[in-house]
Short mmCIF file of N, CA and C in Angstrom, two decimals:
data_model
loop_
_atom_site.label_atom_id
_atom_site.label_comp_id
_atom_site.label_asym_id
_atom_site.label_seq_id
_atom_site.Cartn_x
_atom_site.Cartn_y
_atom_site.Cartn_z
N UNK A 1 32.59 69.91 -36.77
CA UNK A 1 32.47 68.67 -37.48
C UNK A 1 31.70 68.95 -38.77
N UNK A 2 32.09 68.28 -39.83
CA UNK A 2 31.38 68.39 -41.10
C UNK A 2 30.85 67.01 -41.47
N UNK A 3 29.60 66.93 -41.87
CA UNK A 3 28.99 65.66 -42.25
C UNK A 3 28.39 65.83 -43.64
N UNK A 4 28.80 64.99 -44.59
CA UNK A 4 28.25 65.02 -45.94
C UNK A 4 27.46 63.74 -46.17
N UNK A 5 26.21 63.86 -46.61
CA UNK A 5 25.35 62.71 -46.85
C UNK A 5 25.02 62.64 -48.34
N UNK A 6 25.41 61.54 -49.00
CA UNK A 6 25.19 61.40 -50.44
C UNK A 6 24.08 60.39 -50.69
N UNK A 7 23.41 60.49 -51.83
CA UNK A 7 22.35 59.55 -52.17
C UNK A 7 22.43 59.22 -53.65
N UNK A 8 21.69 58.21 -54.06
CA UNK A 8 21.68 57.80 -55.47
C UNK A 8 20.76 58.72 -56.26
N UNK A 9 19.47 58.60 -56.09
CA UNK A 9 18.54 59.48 -56.80
C UNK A 9 17.56 60.16 -55.87
N UNK A 10 17.24 59.53 -54.75
CA UNK A 10 16.35 60.14 -53.77
C UNK A 10 16.93 59.89 -52.39
N UNK A 11 16.50 60.71 -51.43
CA UNK A 11 16.91 60.48 -50.05
C UNK A 11 15.77 60.90 -49.13
N UNK A 12 15.79 60.35 -47.93
CA UNK A 12 14.77 60.64 -46.95
C UNK A 12 15.22 61.84 -46.13
N UNK A 13 14.42 62.88 -46.15
CA UNK A 13 14.73 64.09 -45.40
C UNK A 13 13.44 64.66 -44.85
N UNK A 14 13.41 64.97 -43.58
CA UNK A 14 12.21 65.49 -42.93
C UNK A 14 11.03 64.55 -43.12
N UNK A 15 11.30 63.24 -43.07
CA UNK A 15 10.28 62.19 -43.16
C UNK A 15 9.58 62.14 -44.51
N UNK A 16 10.24 62.62 -45.55
CA UNK A 16 9.69 62.47 -46.90
C UNK A 16 10.82 62.25 -47.89
N UNK A 17 10.49 61.53 -48.96
CA UNK A 17 11.49 61.25 -50.00
C UNK A 17 11.57 62.44 -50.93
N UNK A 18 12.78 62.90 -51.18
CA UNK A 18 12.97 64.00 -52.11
C UNK A 18 13.98 63.58 -53.17
N UNK A 19 13.86 64.19 -54.35
CA UNK A 19 14.78 63.89 -55.44
C UNK A 19 16.09 64.63 -55.24
N UNK A 20 17.19 63.90 -55.36
CA UNK A 20 18.51 64.51 -55.24
C UNK A 20 18.86 65.18 -56.55
N UNK A 21 19.38 66.38 -56.46
CA UNK A 21 19.75 67.09 -57.68
C UNK A 21 21.04 67.89 -57.52
N UNK A 22 21.55 68.00 -56.33
CA UNK A 22 22.71 68.84 -56.08
C UNK A 22 24.02 68.11 -56.33
N UNK A 23 24.95 68.79 -56.95
CA UNK A 23 26.29 68.25 -57.16
C UNK A 23 27.36 69.15 -56.55
N UNK A 24 26.94 70.25 -55.93
CA UNK A 24 27.90 71.14 -55.27
C UNK A 24 27.19 71.88 -54.15
N UNK A 25 27.98 72.41 -53.23
CA UNK A 25 27.44 73.16 -52.12
C UNK A 25 28.50 74.13 -51.63
N UNK A 26 28.13 75.41 -51.55
CA UNK A 26 29.02 76.46 -51.06
C UNK A 26 28.27 77.22 -49.97
N UNK A 27 28.87 77.32 -48.79
CA UNK A 27 28.25 78.01 -47.66
C UNK A 27 29.20 79.07 -47.15
N UNK A 28 28.71 80.29 -46.98
CA UNK A 28 29.48 81.36 -46.34
C UNK A 28 29.16 81.29 -44.85
N UNK A 29 29.90 80.51 -44.10
CA UNK A 29 29.62 80.24 -42.70
C UNK A 29 29.62 81.51 -41.87
N UNK A 30 28.45 81.88 -41.37
CA UNK A 30 28.31 83.09 -40.56
C UNK A 30 28.16 84.36 -41.38
N UNK A 31 28.06 84.25 -42.69
CA UNK A 31 27.98 85.43 -43.55
C UNK A 31 26.82 85.38 -44.52
N UNK A 32 26.67 86.44 -45.29
CA UNK A 32 25.59 86.56 -46.25
C UNK A 32 25.89 85.84 -47.56
N UNK A 33 24.89 85.75 -48.41
CA UNK A 33 25.08 85.10 -49.70
C UNK A 33 25.97 85.98 -50.58
N UNK A 34 26.75 85.32 -51.40
CA UNK A 34 27.62 86.04 -52.33
C UNK A 34 28.03 85.12 -53.46
N UNK A 35 28.52 85.72 -54.54
CA UNK A 35 28.95 84.96 -55.70
C UNK A 35 30.42 85.26 -55.96
N UNK A 36 31.21 84.20 -56.08
CA UNK A 36 32.62 84.32 -56.40
C UNK A 36 32.86 83.46 -57.62
N UNK A 37 33.16 84.10 -58.74
CA UNK A 37 33.28 83.36 -59.99
C UNK A 37 31.94 82.74 -60.33
N UNK A 38 31.93 81.43 -60.57
CA UNK A 38 30.69 80.71 -60.87
C UNK A 38 30.06 80.07 -59.63
N UNK A 39 30.67 80.27 -58.49
CA UNK A 39 30.19 79.64 -57.25
C UNK A 39 29.32 80.60 -56.45
N UNK A 40 28.11 80.14 -56.13
CA UNK A 40 27.20 80.94 -55.32
C UNK A 40 27.19 80.39 -53.90
N UNK A 41 27.72 81.20 -52.98
CA UNK A 41 27.78 80.84 -51.57
C UNK A 41 26.46 81.19 -50.91
N UNK A 42 25.88 80.21 -50.21
CA UNK A 42 24.60 80.42 -49.55
C UNK A 42 24.81 81.14 -48.22
N UNK A 43 23.85 81.96 -47.87
CA UNK A 43 23.87 82.73 -46.64
C UNK A 43 23.74 81.81 -45.43
N UNK A 44 24.44 82.14 -44.37
CA UNK A 44 24.37 81.41 -43.11
C UNK A 44 24.28 82.43 -41.98
N UNK A 45 23.16 83.14 -41.91
CA UNK A 45 23.00 84.22 -40.94
C UNK A 45 22.00 83.90 -39.83
N UNK A 46 21.51 82.67 -39.77
CA UNK A 46 20.59 82.28 -38.70
C UNK A 46 21.29 82.47 -37.35
N UNK A 47 20.63 83.14 -36.41
CA UNK A 47 21.27 83.50 -35.13
C UNK A 47 21.76 82.28 -34.35
N UNK A 48 21.02 81.19 -34.40
CA UNK A 48 21.43 79.99 -33.67
C UNK A 48 21.19 80.12 -32.19
N UNK A 49 21.78 79.22 -31.42
CA UNK A 49 21.62 79.22 -29.99
C UNK A 49 22.43 78.12 -29.35
N UNK A 50 22.29 77.96 -28.05
CA UNK A 50 23.11 77.01 -27.30
C UNK A 50 22.75 75.55 -27.59
N UNK A 51 21.53 75.28 -27.95
CA UNK A 51 21.11 73.94 -28.33
C UNK A 51 20.18 74.12 -29.53
N UNK A 52 20.72 73.98 -30.73
CA UNK A 52 20.01 74.48 -31.89
C UNK A 52 20.30 73.65 -33.13
N UNK A 53 19.26 73.37 -33.91
CA UNK A 53 19.42 72.75 -35.23
C UNK A 53 18.65 73.61 -36.23
N UNK A 54 19.26 73.84 -37.37
CA UNK A 54 18.63 74.65 -38.41
C UNK A 54 18.92 74.02 -39.76
N UNK A 55 17.90 73.82 -40.58
CA UNK A 55 18.06 73.27 -41.93
C UNK A 55 17.65 74.31 -42.95
N UNK A 56 18.43 74.44 -43.99
CA UNK A 56 18.15 75.38 -45.08
C UNK A 56 17.60 74.56 -46.25
N UNK A 57 16.33 74.77 -46.54
CA UNK A 57 15.67 73.97 -47.58
C UNK A 57 15.96 72.50 -47.33
N UNK A 58 16.34 71.79 -48.37
CA UNK A 58 16.73 70.39 -48.20
C UNK A 58 18.18 70.20 -48.60
N UNK A 59 18.96 71.28 -48.59
CA UNK A 59 20.34 71.22 -49.07
C UNK A 59 21.37 71.07 -47.96
N UNK A 60 21.20 71.83 -46.87
CA UNK A 60 22.20 71.78 -45.81
C UNK A 60 21.61 72.31 -44.51
N UNK A 61 22.32 72.10 -43.43
CA UNK A 61 21.90 72.59 -42.14
C UNK A 61 23.07 72.59 -41.18
N UNK A 62 22.83 73.07 -39.97
CA UNK A 62 23.87 73.03 -38.94
C UNK A 62 23.23 72.79 -37.59
N UNK A 63 24.02 72.25 -36.68
CA UNK A 63 23.59 72.12 -35.29
C UNK A 63 24.69 72.69 -34.41
N UNK A 64 24.28 73.24 -33.29
CA UNK A 64 25.21 73.90 -32.37
C UNK A 64 24.85 73.52 -30.95
N UNK A 65 25.86 73.32 -30.11
CA UNK A 65 25.63 73.12 -28.68
C UNK A 65 26.64 73.95 -27.90
N UNK A 66 26.26 74.37 -26.73
CA UNK A 66 27.17 75.03 -25.82
C UNK A 66 26.89 76.50 -25.58
N UNK A 67 27.02 76.92 -24.33
CA UNK A 67 26.93 78.32 -23.92
C UNK A 67 28.34 78.87 -23.71
N UNK A 68 28.52 80.14 -24.03
CA UNK A 68 29.76 80.82 -23.71
C UNK A 68 29.63 81.33 -22.27
N UNK A 69 30.48 80.87 -21.39
CA UNK A 69 30.37 81.17 -19.97
C UNK A 69 31.39 82.23 -19.56
N UNK A 70 31.34 83.39 -20.19
CA UNK A 70 32.39 84.36 -19.93
C UNK A 70 31.94 85.66 -19.27
N UNK A 71 30.98 86.35 -19.82
CA UNK A 71 30.72 87.71 -19.36
C UNK A 71 29.27 88.00 -19.00
N UNK A 72 28.41 87.03 -19.05
CA UNK A 72 27.02 87.25 -18.70
C UNK A 72 26.21 87.97 -19.78
N UNK A 73 26.83 88.35 -20.87
CA UNK A 73 26.10 88.97 -21.98
C UNK A 73 25.42 87.90 -22.81
N UNK A 74 24.47 88.31 -23.62
CA UNK A 74 23.78 87.38 -24.51
C UNK A 74 24.79 86.78 -25.48
N UNK A 75 24.77 85.46 -25.61
CA UNK A 75 25.71 84.77 -26.50
C UNK A 75 25.43 85.10 -27.95
N UNK A 76 26.48 85.29 -28.71
CA UNK A 76 26.39 85.51 -30.14
C UNK A 76 27.12 84.36 -30.83
N UNK A 77 26.48 83.74 -31.81
CA UNK A 77 27.05 82.59 -32.48
C UNK A 77 27.55 82.91 -33.88
N UNK A 78 27.61 84.19 -34.19
CA UNK A 78 28.22 84.66 -35.44
C UNK A 78 29.19 85.78 -35.08
N UNK A 79 30.42 85.63 -35.53
CA UNK A 79 31.45 86.65 -35.28
C UNK A 79 31.67 87.44 -36.57
N UNK A 80 31.77 88.75 -36.43
CA UNK A 80 32.05 89.65 -37.56
C UNK A 80 33.34 90.38 -37.25
N UNK A 81 34.35 90.20 -38.06
CA UNK A 81 35.63 90.86 -37.83
C UNK A 81 36.47 90.76 -39.09
N UNK A 82 37.07 91.84 -39.48
CA UNK A 82 37.97 91.81 -40.62
C UNK A 82 39.24 91.09 -40.21
N UNK A 83 39.66 90.12 -41.02
CA UNK A 83 40.84 89.34 -40.65
C UNK A 83 42.11 89.87 -41.27
N UNK A 84 42.02 90.90 -42.09
CA UNK A 84 43.21 91.50 -42.66
C UNK A 84 43.80 90.76 -43.84
N UNK A 85 43.07 89.82 -44.40
CA UNK A 85 43.56 89.10 -45.57
C UNK A 85 43.38 90.00 -46.79
N UNK A 86 44.43 90.12 -47.59
CA UNK A 86 44.31 90.88 -48.82
C UNK A 86 44.45 89.93 -50.00
N UNK A 87 43.31 89.48 -50.50
CA UNK A 87 43.26 88.57 -51.64
C UNK A 87 41.88 88.70 -52.27
N UNK A 88 41.69 88.10 -53.43
CA UNK A 88 40.37 88.10 -54.04
C UNK A 88 39.38 87.44 -53.08
N UNK A 89 38.21 87.98 -53.00
CA UNK A 89 37.12 87.44 -52.18
C UNK A 89 37.45 87.43 -50.69
N UNK A 90 38.23 88.39 -50.22
CA UNK A 90 38.57 88.43 -48.80
C UNK A 90 37.33 88.62 -47.92
N UNK A 91 36.26 89.18 -48.47
CA UNK A 91 35.03 89.38 -47.69
C UNK A 91 34.41 88.05 -47.28
N UNK A 92 34.83 86.96 -47.92
CA UNK A 92 34.36 85.64 -47.53
C UNK A 92 34.88 85.28 -46.13
N UNK A 93 35.94 85.93 -45.70
CA UNK A 93 36.60 85.61 -44.43
C UNK A 93 36.34 86.64 -43.35
N UNK A 94 35.33 87.47 -43.49
CA UNK A 94 35.05 88.51 -42.49
C UNK A 94 34.00 88.10 -41.47
N UNK A 95 33.49 86.90 -41.57
CA UNK A 95 32.50 86.42 -40.61
C UNK A 95 32.70 84.94 -40.37
N UNK A 96 32.18 84.46 -39.26
CA UNK A 96 32.32 83.04 -38.93
C UNK A 96 31.20 82.63 -37.99
N UNK A 97 30.78 81.40 -38.12
CA UNK A 97 29.87 80.83 -37.13
C UNK A 97 30.75 80.26 -36.03
N UNK A 98 30.41 80.54 -34.79
CA UNK A 98 31.22 80.09 -33.66
C UNK A 98 30.36 79.23 -32.73
N UNK A 99 31.03 78.44 -31.93
CA UNK A 99 30.34 77.56 -31.00
C UNK A 99 31.17 77.39 -29.75
N UNK A 100 30.51 77.31 -28.61
CA UNK A 100 31.21 77.10 -27.34
C UNK A 100 31.62 75.64 -27.16
N UNK A 101 30.90 74.72 -27.81
CA UNK A 101 31.19 73.31 -27.58
C UNK A 101 31.25 72.52 -28.88
N UNK A 102 30.16 72.44 -29.61
CA UNK A 102 30.11 71.60 -30.80
C UNK A 102 29.32 72.28 -31.90
N UNK A 103 29.89 72.32 -33.08
CA UNK A 103 29.23 72.87 -34.27
C UNK A 103 29.34 71.85 -35.38
N UNK A 104 28.22 71.48 -35.97
CA UNK A 104 28.20 70.49 -37.05
C UNK A 104 27.44 71.04 -38.23
N UNK A 105 28.04 70.99 -39.41
CA UNK A 105 27.36 71.34 -40.66
C UNK A 105 27.00 70.05 -41.37
N UNK A 106 25.81 70.02 -41.98
CA UNK A 106 25.34 68.85 -42.71
C UNK A 106 25.06 69.25 -44.16
N UNK A 107 25.53 68.45 -45.09
CA UNK A 107 25.16 68.61 -46.50
C UNK A 107 24.22 67.45 -46.81
N UNK A 108 22.98 67.76 -47.21
CA UNK A 108 21.97 66.73 -47.43
C UNK A 108 21.85 66.41 -48.92
N UNK A 109 21.69 65.16 -49.20
CA UNK A 109 21.20 64.70 -50.50
C UNK A 109 22.01 65.19 -51.70
N UNK A 110 23.31 65.14 -51.61
CA UNK A 110 24.11 65.38 -52.80
C UNK A 110 24.09 64.11 -53.64
N UNK A 111 24.11 64.27 -54.95
CA UNK A 111 24.13 63.10 -55.82
C UNK A 111 25.36 62.25 -55.54
N UNK A 112 25.19 60.94 -55.63
CA UNK A 112 26.31 60.03 -55.40
C UNK A 112 27.37 60.28 -56.47
N UNK A 113 28.63 60.29 -56.06
CA UNK A 113 29.72 60.50 -56.99
C UNK A 113 30.99 60.91 -56.25
N UNK A 114 32.00 61.28 -57.00
CA UNK A 114 33.26 61.75 -56.41
C UNK A 114 33.20 63.25 -56.25
N UNK A 115 33.64 63.74 -55.11
CA UNK A 115 33.61 65.17 -54.81
C UNK A 115 34.97 65.62 -54.29
N UNK A 116 35.31 66.85 -54.60
CA UNK A 116 36.45 67.51 -53.98
C UNK A 116 35.89 68.37 -52.85
N UNK A 117 36.40 68.18 -51.65
CA UNK A 117 35.95 68.95 -50.49
C UNK A 117 37.06 69.94 -50.17
N UNK A 118 36.74 71.24 -50.28
CA UNK A 118 37.70 72.30 -49.95
C UNK A 118 37.18 73.08 -48.76
N UNK A 119 38.00 73.21 -47.76
CA UNK A 119 37.66 73.97 -46.57
C UNK A 119 38.61 75.17 -46.51
N UNK A 120 38.06 76.35 -46.25
CA UNK A 120 38.85 77.57 -46.17
C UNK A 120 38.75 78.12 -44.75
N UNK A 121 39.87 78.55 -44.19
CA UNK A 121 39.90 79.04 -42.83
C UNK A 121 40.61 80.39 -42.74
N UNK A 122 40.15 81.21 -41.83
CA UNK A 122 40.84 82.45 -41.47
C UNK A 122 40.54 82.71 -40.01
N UNK A 123 41.55 82.99 -39.23
CA UNK A 123 41.35 83.26 -37.80
C UNK A 123 40.92 84.71 -37.63
N UNK A 124 39.68 84.92 -37.18
CA UNK A 124 39.19 86.28 -37.00
C UNK A 124 38.84 86.58 -35.54
N UNK A 125 39.05 85.61 -34.66
CA UNK A 125 38.66 85.82 -33.26
C UNK A 125 39.86 85.74 -32.32
N UNK A 126 40.59 84.64 -32.37
CA UNK A 126 41.66 84.41 -31.41
C UNK A 126 42.95 85.08 -31.86
N UNK A 127 43.74 85.50 -30.88
CA UNK A 127 45.03 86.13 -31.17
C UNK A 127 46.16 85.14 -30.89
N UNK A 128 47.36 85.49 -31.27
CA UNK A 128 48.53 84.64 -31.02
C UNK A 128 49.46 85.27 -30.01
N UNK A 129 48.94 86.08 -29.10
CA UNK A 129 49.81 86.84 -28.22
C UNK A 129 49.90 86.31 -26.78
N UNK A 130 49.37 85.15 -26.50
CA UNK A 130 49.47 84.58 -25.17
C UNK A 130 48.52 85.19 -24.15
N UNK A 131 47.55 85.99 -24.58
CA UNK A 131 46.57 86.57 -23.67
C UNK A 131 45.34 85.68 -23.60
N UNK A 132 44.36 86.11 -22.83
CA UNK A 132 43.11 85.37 -22.70
C UNK A 132 42.46 85.14 -24.07
N UNK A 133 42.63 86.07 -24.99
CA UNK A 133 42.04 85.96 -26.32
C UNK A 133 42.69 84.88 -27.17
N UNK A 134 43.78 84.31 -26.71
CA UNK A 134 44.46 83.28 -27.50
C UNK A 134 44.19 81.87 -26.99
N UNK A 135 43.31 81.72 -26.01
CA UNK A 135 43.11 80.42 -25.39
C UNK A 135 42.14 79.52 -26.14
N UNK A 136 41.45 80.00 -27.15
CA UNK A 136 40.49 79.18 -27.88
C UNK A 136 41.16 78.05 -28.62
N UNK A 137 40.40 76.97 -28.83
CA UNK A 137 40.93 75.82 -29.56
C UNK A 137 40.30 75.75 -30.92
N UNK A 138 41.08 75.36 -31.88
CA UNK A 138 40.63 75.31 -33.27
C UNK A 138 40.78 73.88 -33.80
N UNK A 139 40.02 72.97 -33.26
CA UNK A 139 40.12 71.57 -33.67
C UNK A 139 38.74 71.08 -34.13
N UNK A 140 38.76 70.13 -35.08
CA UNK A 140 37.50 69.60 -35.56
C UNK A 140 37.71 68.26 -36.24
N UNK A 141 36.60 67.57 -36.52
CA UNK A 141 36.58 66.29 -37.23
C UNK A 141 35.80 66.46 -38.52
N UNK A 142 36.09 65.63 -39.51
CA UNK A 142 35.33 65.62 -40.76
C UNK A 142 34.79 64.21 -40.97
N UNK A 143 33.48 64.12 -41.17
CA UNK A 143 32.82 62.85 -41.48
C UNK A 143 32.22 62.95 -42.88
N UNK A 144 32.41 61.91 -43.68
CA UNK A 144 31.77 61.82 -44.99
C UNK A 144 31.06 60.49 -45.04
N UNK A 145 29.76 60.54 -45.35
CA UNK A 145 28.90 59.35 -45.31
C UNK A 145 28.97 58.68 -43.93
N UNK A 146 28.95 59.47 -42.90
CA UNK A 146 28.91 59.04 -41.51
C UNK A 146 30.19 58.29 -41.10
N UNK A 147 31.22 58.32 -41.93
CA UNK A 147 32.51 57.72 -41.59
C UNK A 147 33.52 58.82 -41.30
N UNK A 148 34.27 58.65 -40.24
CA UNK A 148 35.29 59.64 -39.89
C UNK A 148 36.41 59.60 -40.92
N UNK A 149 36.68 60.75 -41.55
CA UNK A 149 37.77 60.85 -42.53
C UNK A 149 38.99 61.52 -41.92
N UNK A 150 38.77 62.51 -41.09
CA UNK A 150 39.85 63.22 -40.41
C UNK A 150 39.38 63.52 -39.00
N UNK A 151 40.23 63.27 -38.03
CA UNK A 151 39.87 63.53 -36.64
C UNK A 151 40.87 64.47 -36.01
N UNK A 152 40.33 65.33 -35.15
CA UNK A 152 41.11 66.21 -34.31
C UNK A 152 42.07 67.07 -35.14
N UNK A 153 41.56 67.65 -36.21
CA UNK A 153 42.36 68.54 -37.05
C UNK A 153 42.56 69.85 -36.29
N UNK A 154 43.81 70.26 -36.16
CA UNK A 154 44.16 71.49 -35.47
C UNK A 154 44.53 72.54 -36.51
N UNK A 155 43.64 73.51 -36.71
CA UNK A 155 43.82 74.52 -37.76
C UNK A 155 45.10 75.32 -37.53
N UNK A 156 45.39 75.67 -36.31
CA UNK A 156 46.59 76.46 -36.02
C UNK A 156 47.86 75.71 -36.42
N UNK A 157 47.94 74.42 -36.11
CA UNK A 157 49.12 73.62 -36.48
C UNK A 157 49.25 73.51 -37.99
N UNK A 158 48.14 73.31 -38.68
CA UNK A 158 48.18 73.20 -40.14
C UNK A 158 48.64 74.51 -40.76
N UNK A 159 48.13 75.65 -40.28
CA UNK A 159 48.52 76.93 -40.86
C UNK A 159 49.99 77.22 -40.62
N UNK A 160 50.53 76.85 -39.45
CA UNK A 160 51.96 77.03 -39.19
C UNK A 160 52.80 76.17 -40.12
N UNK A 161 52.35 74.93 -40.39
CA UNK A 161 53.06 74.05 -41.31
C UNK A 161 53.07 74.63 -42.72
N UNK A 162 51.92 75.15 -43.16
CA UNK A 162 51.83 75.74 -44.50
C UNK A 162 52.76 76.95 -44.62
N UNK A 163 52.78 77.80 -43.58
CA UNK A 163 53.69 78.95 -43.59
C UNK A 163 55.14 78.49 -43.65
N UNK A 164 55.49 77.45 -42.87
CA UNK A 164 56.85 76.93 -42.84
C UNK A 164 57.26 76.39 -44.21
N UNK A 165 56.31 75.76 -44.91
CA UNK A 165 56.60 75.18 -46.23
C UNK A 165 56.58 76.21 -47.34
N UNK A 166 56.24 77.46 -47.02
CA UNK A 166 56.28 78.51 -48.02
C UNK A 166 54.94 78.84 -48.64
N UNK A 167 53.86 78.21 -48.18
CA UNK A 167 52.52 78.53 -48.69
C UNK A 167 51.92 79.63 -47.85
N UNK A 168 50.61 79.61 -47.72
CA UNK A 168 49.98 80.55 -46.81
C UNK A 168 48.76 81.23 -47.35
N UNK A 169 48.46 81.08 -48.65
CA UNK A 169 47.26 81.71 -49.18
C UNK A 169 46.01 81.04 -48.65
N UNK A 170 46.03 79.73 -48.51
CA UNK A 170 44.87 79.00 -48.04
C UNK A 170 45.33 77.94 -47.05
N UNK A 171 44.48 77.65 -46.08
CA UNK A 171 44.76 76.57 -45.14
C UNK A 171 43.52 75.75 -44.98
#
């Protein structure tokens, strides 16, 4: 789930009023900080946990719930895997934050206005071969200003539609 919170000039965060100044936000989910063109992607390398909330400064944060009940090993909430994409900035797609149940990103205190929201996806964990590794679900909701904008988005279905229509660079 993605939640974007906008404000006029100030907003209440961590029980104090802060001045809003941000008009953009780029996060490398599960990866380190990097710059692509004029966009600086913020690092998202916090280990996380089964019941966890983490805020980065006053700009953004994430919450995670759920244990992976598979092999008795310590759960890892960041996946590192090359996805085989050959395009500019492919290293942006070599890591991901994962969750067993619920993962929510929050954007705090963006200035009020019109925004373009672009989401980029690459499958780096699940396979399409009908094995145990293909059983994961790739669905999510998007909320903007606490209102549901898109519900139950299935990334796999969208990517198949884009491939069918002749696209495929981004989904």
